């Protein structure tokens, strides 16, 4: 509890934090609002995008892209502690290194929870306005996609956390995080058998929020080997645990 | 006296560079222990190791007779290198973060801010502070939970004369409360003025340590001159209480062993029919002594 309270003290008066959160909310609202104009197979998705219960799957897929922003925010928060030398001071003052990492893991959980609640609010708002079916059953039948999104957001931020503790400089850590998630790992995927690469971290995290209409695409081409969201949860949790443990190890083994 | 900090052959290597080389020390309770040495002599590295932020390559250290833990850390307040705070938080908010970590009573925050003279600036953000104010805030943070030991790394570095005087005054006041202080400094007169014990470091090696009076005892130096120097030199060789002497241009510099003064010298010279034209007593500079120690 003490750790969480301290992290809140640091965040609450930090303009950079609120700026990035504002960008996160604003961009996501814009994308959600305008994605109904998207053209798929020559016809506009239209307001059917907001139909319960598939809205949860679609919105969590949209939110998936913004996990990068949450990751960058976490990198900023962690590398700040190095450039202000406050991580060092806190270890001098009585924190253990593991506690320093755990504190940031709690921030990760908090941010993922905030992102999930935001998604829930957006889903209810757009769904209740535009959905043709607003029965309780329709609203809640696929709401489990929100929990998959939560796990995914935690996973992305834990990867960002690992790079932040590894590199300690904000610019380089952000580049490494983006390069790994968007370039390096996708290249590795190409070189590997689909049955194996579906267990790679970014692929596992991605599988938690499948592309809407994947069934349609599968009908046209060969079916994807990707894990179903339910099956991806376990390997995702394993990766999260490894990344947290790896971060603790990094901080333990090096000088501050 | 109880030992507060014990270093046993503590070493830190950066590649082939030995930043700290088998350093053994003992700091006793109630002392003001100065770690003296030029820049780059390993003072900060040593403090970093005993404060748990730099991993020793070899050797060990004990705080209060046991290995470092949360419990020992809470008994030590420390300021290493620079004041480390969140620039966008106010002085008070920064101390709240510190108080969380140190499990200190939050009611002490205002009291400490007043003590270091920042009471009226508690709502200014840290980045708006002058260097002296930052340093004083760091002292307030170090003392927040009233620790038994204070570790201060170059506490007057970068301060103007008034700031230096204030910080030194603060240190002496804290020491008067019976606290143990470990102070790293490259300023000789600072160590001489403030400390009871000193360890001299150079290139990571311990050159000398002990009570300040023994290590930095300023022995008087005499400068004498006479019309004719050769007879003076001959006599000096025979006087048992002359520790050393050397001719420098038109005068001779010499040091006497403990208990003898210029009066003794003058009397013996006169007894031998030598009249000195000049006797000058000069306190040997700390710098000269320091060079002597480090060049041993």
PDB file of C-alpha atoms in Angstrom, chain B residues 57-170:
ATOM      1  CA  UNK B  57      33.809  -6.144  -6.384  1.00  0.00           C
ATOM      2  CA  UNK B  58      35.346  -7.563  -3.235  1.00  0.00           C
ATOM      3  CA  UNK B  59      35.346  -7.196   0.506  1.00  0.00           C
ATOM      4  CA  UNK B  60      32.483  -6.474   2.853  1.00  0.00           C
ATOM      5  CA  UNK B  61      31.032  -3.908   5.209  1.00  0.00           C
ATOM      6  CA  UNK B  62      28.823  -3.958   8.286  1.00  0.00           C
ATOM      7  CA  UNK B  63      26.451  -1.346   9.645  1.00  0.00           C
ATOM      8  CA  UNK B  64      25.971  -1.533  13.412  1.00  0.00           C
ATOM      9  CA  UNK B  65      27.641  -4.944  13.297  1.00  0.00           C
ATOM     10  CA  UNK B  66      25.317  -6.542  10.745  1.00  0.00           C
ATOM     11  CA  UNK B  67      24.895  -6.634   6.998  1.00  0.00           C
ATOM     12  CA  UNK B  68      22.875  -3.958   5.271  1.00  0.00           C
ATOM     13  CA  UNK B  69      19.087  -4.296   5.374  1.00  0.00           C
ATOM     14  CA  UNK B  70      16.000  -2.160   5.426  1.00  0.00           C
ATOM     15  CA  UNK B  71      16.379  -1.928   9.181  1.00  0.00           C
ATOM     16  CA  UNK B  72      19.977  -0.591   9.042  1.00  0.00           C
ATOM     17  CA  UNK B  73      19.083   1.770   6.170  1.00  0.00           C
ATOM     18  CA  UNK B  74      16.396   3.427   8.271  1.00  0.00           C
ATOM     19  CA  UNK B  75      19.034   4.265  10.873  1.00  0.00           C
ATOM     20  CA  UNK B  76      21.173   6.109   8.319  1.00  0.00           C
ATOM     21  CA  UNK B  77      20.361   9.345   6.493  1.00  0.00           C
ATOM     22  CA  UNK B  78      22.415   9.912   3.370  1.00  0.00           C
ATOM     23  CA  UNK B  79      23.129  12.425   0.674  1.00  0.00           C
ATOM     24  CA  UNK B  80      25.197  11.007  -2.194  1.00  0.00           C
ATOM     25  CA  UNK B  81      26.732  13.272  -4.845  1.00  0.00           C
ATOM     26  CA  UNK B  82      23.742  15.442  -5.770  1.00  0.00           C
ATOM     27  CA  UNK B  83      20.387  16.264  -4.164  1.00  0.00           C
ATOM     28  CA  UNK B  84      18.038  13.755  -5.822  1.00  0.00           C
ATOM     29  CA  UNK B  85      14.433  14.898  -6.089  1.00  0.00           C
ATOM     30  CA  UNK B  86      11.542  15.113  -8.547  1.00  0.00           C
ATOM     31  CA  UNK B  87      11.982  18.514 -10.229  1.00  0.00           C
ATOM     32  CA  UNK B  88       8.259  19.045 -10.834  1.00  0.00           C
ATOM     33  CA  UNK B  89       7.227  18.359  -7.215  1.00  0.00           C
ATOM     34  CA  UNK B  90       7.270  20.970  -4.463  1.00  0.00           C
ATOM     35  CA  UNK B  91       9.750  20.759  -1.599  1.00  0.00           C
ATOM     36  CA  UNK B  92       6.996  19.462   0.638  1.00  0.00           C
ATOM     37  CA  UNK B  93       5.743  16.846  -1.842  1.00  0.00           C
ATOM     38  CA  UNK B  94       9.293  15.632  -2.366  1.00  0.00           C
ATOM     39  CA  UNK B  95       9.727  15.191   1.366  1.00  0.00           C
ATOM     40  CA  UNK B  96       6.414  13.310   1.491  1.00  0.00           C
ATOM     41  CA  UNK B  97       7.867  10.786  -0.963  1.00  0.00           C
ATOM     42  CA  UNK B  98      10.963  10.499   1.234  1.00  0.00           C
ATOM     43  CA  UNK B  99       8.851  10.173   4.382  1.00  0.00           C
ATOM     44  CA  UNK B 100       6.935   7.252   2.792  1.00  0.00           C
ATOM     45  CA  UNK B 101      10.193   5.467   2.041  1.00  0.00           C
ATOM     46  CA  UNK B 102      11.718   6.138   5.431  1.00  0.00           C
ATOM     47  CA  UNK B 103       8.506   5.393   7.307  1.00  0.00           C
ATOM     48  CA  UNK B 104       8.905   8.795   8.934  1.00  0.00           C
ATOM     49  CA  UNK B 105       6.148  10.738  10.583  1.00  0.00           C
ATOM     50  CA  UNK B 106       4.738  13.196   8.036  1.00  0.00           C
ATOM     51  CA  UNK B 107       4.328  15.776  10.775  1.00  0.00           C
ATOM     52  CA  UNK B 108       8.120  16.151  10.884  1.00  0.00           C
ATOM     53  CA  UNK B 109       8.207  17.537   7.349  1.00  0.00           C
ATOM     54  CA  UNK B 110       7.398  21.134   8.214  1.00  0.00           C
ATOM     55  CA  UNK B 111       9.711  21.044  11.199  1.00  0.00           C
ATOM     56  CA  UNK B 112      12.628  19.870   9.055  1.00  0.00           C
ATOM     57  CA  UNK B 113      11.885  22.463   6.356  1.00  0.00           C
ATOM     58  CA  UNK B 114      12.007  25.152   9.036  1.00  0.00           C
ATOM     59  CA  UNK B 115      15.250  23.774  10.423  1.00  0.00           C
ATOM     60  CA  UNK B 116      17.038  24.087   7.065  1.00  0.00           C
ATOM     61  CA  UNK B 117      15.481  27.481   6.430  1.00  0.00           C
ATOM     62  CA  UNK B 118      13.060  26.432   3.685  1.00  0.00           C
ATOM     63  CA  UNK B 119       9.888  26.809   5.729  1.00  0.00           C
ATOM     64  CA  UNK B 120       8.596  29.657   3.589  1.00  0.00           C
ATOM     65  CA  UNK B 121       9.496  27.887   0.320  1.00  0.00           C
ATOM     66  CA  UNK B 122       7.769  24.582   0.989  1.00  0.00           C
ATOM     67  CA  UNK B 123       5.395  25.078  -1.967  1.00  0.00           C
ATOM     68  CA  UNK B 124       8.091  25.975  -4.500  1.00  0.00           C
ATOM     69  CA  UNK B 125       8.915  23.225  -6.983  1.00  0.00           C
ATOM     70  CA  UNK B 126      12.364  21.688  -6.660  1.00  0.00           C
ATOM     71  CA  UNK B 127      13.507  22.861 -10.098  1.00  0.00           C
ATOM     72  CA  UNK B 128      12.982  26.478  -8.987  1.00  0.00           C
ATOM     73  CA  UNK B 129      15.491  26.106  -6.156  1.00  0.00           C
ATOM     74  CA  UNK B 130      19.019  27.480  -6.104  1.00  0.00           C
ATOM     75  CA  UNK B 131      21.842  25.006  -5.590  1.00  0.00           C
ATOM     76  CA  UNK B 132      22.147  25.970  -1.933  1.00  0.00           C
ATOM     77  CA  UNK B 133      18.434  25.422  -1.345  1.00  0.00           C
ATOM     78  CA  UNK B 134      18.586  22.042  -3.095  1.00  0.00           C
ATOM     79  CA  UNK B 135      21.466  21.031  -0.856  1.00  0.00           C
ATOM     80  CA  UNK B 136      19.574  22.118   2.242  1.00  0.00           C
ATOM     81  CA  UNK B 137      16.478  20.229   1.113  1.00  0.00           C
ATOM     82  CA  UNK B 138      18.657  17.135   0.739  1.00  0.00           C
ATOM     83  CA  UNK B 139      19.891  17.626   4.314  1.00  0.00           C
ATOM     84  CA  UNK B 140      16.295  17.931   5.504  1.00  0.00           C
ATOM     85  CA  UNK B 141      15.453  14.698   3.667  1.00  0.00           C
ATOM     86  CA  UNK B 142      18.451  12.913   5.165  1.00  0.00           C
ATOM     87  CA  UNK B 143      17.401  13.899   8.681  1.00  0.00           C
ATOM     88  CA  UNK B 144      13.683  13.345   8.223  1.00  0.00           C
ATOM     89  CA  UNK B 145      13.380  10.262  10.421  1.00  0.00           C
ATOM     90  CA  UNK B 146      15.984  11.450  12.921  1.00  0.00           C
ATOM     91  CA  UNK B 147      18.635   8.840  12.004  1.00  0.00           C
ATOM     92  CA  UNK B 148      21.594   7.960  14.222  1.00  0.00           C
ATOM     93  CA  UNK B 149      24.061   8.348  11.380  1.00  0.00           C
ATOM     94  CA  UNK B 150      24.389  10.907   8.613  1.00  0.00           C
ATOM     95  CA  UNK B 151      26.391  10.192   5.460  1.00  0.00           C
ATOM     96  CA  UNK B 152      27.182  13.372   3.559  1.00  0.00           C
ATOM     97  CA  UNK B 153      29.021  13.447   0.250  1.00  0.00           C
ATOM     98  CA  UNK B 154      30.600  16.853  -0.470  1.00  0.00           C
ATOM     99  CA  UNK B 155      27.773  18.691   1.330  1.00  0.00           C
ATOM    100  CA  UNK B 156      29.206  22.146   0.584  1.00  0.00           C
ATOM    101  CA  UNK B 157      30.070  21.481  -3.043  1.00  0.00           C
ATOM    102  CA  UNK B 158      29.090  24.346  -5.306  1.00  0.00           C
ATOM    103  CA  UNK B 159      27.799  26.577  -2.529  1.00  0.00           C
ATOM    104  CA  UNK B 160      28.713  30.238  -2.038  1.00  0.00           C
ATOM    105  CA  UNK B 161      30.604  31.237   1.129  1.00  0.00           C
ATOM    106  CA  UNK B 162      27.415  31.981   3.031  1.00  0.00           C
ATOM    107  CA  UNK B 163      25.892  28.648   1.987  1.00  0.00           C
ATOM    108  CA  UNK B 164      29.065  26.845   3.042  1.00  0.00           C
ATOM    109  CA  UNK B 165      28.991  28.511   6.442  1.00  0.00           C
ATOM    110  CA  UNK B 166      25.300  27.612   6.877  1.00  0.00           C
ATOM    111  CA  UNK B 167      25.789  23.968   5.973  1.00  0.00           C
ATOM    112  CA  UNK B 168      28.846  23.640   8.226  1.00  0.00           C
ATOM    113  CA  UNK B 169      26.964  25.246  11.064  1.00  0.00           C
ATOM    114  CA  UNK B 170      24.111  22.793  10.483  1.00  0.00           C
TER     115      UNK B 170
END
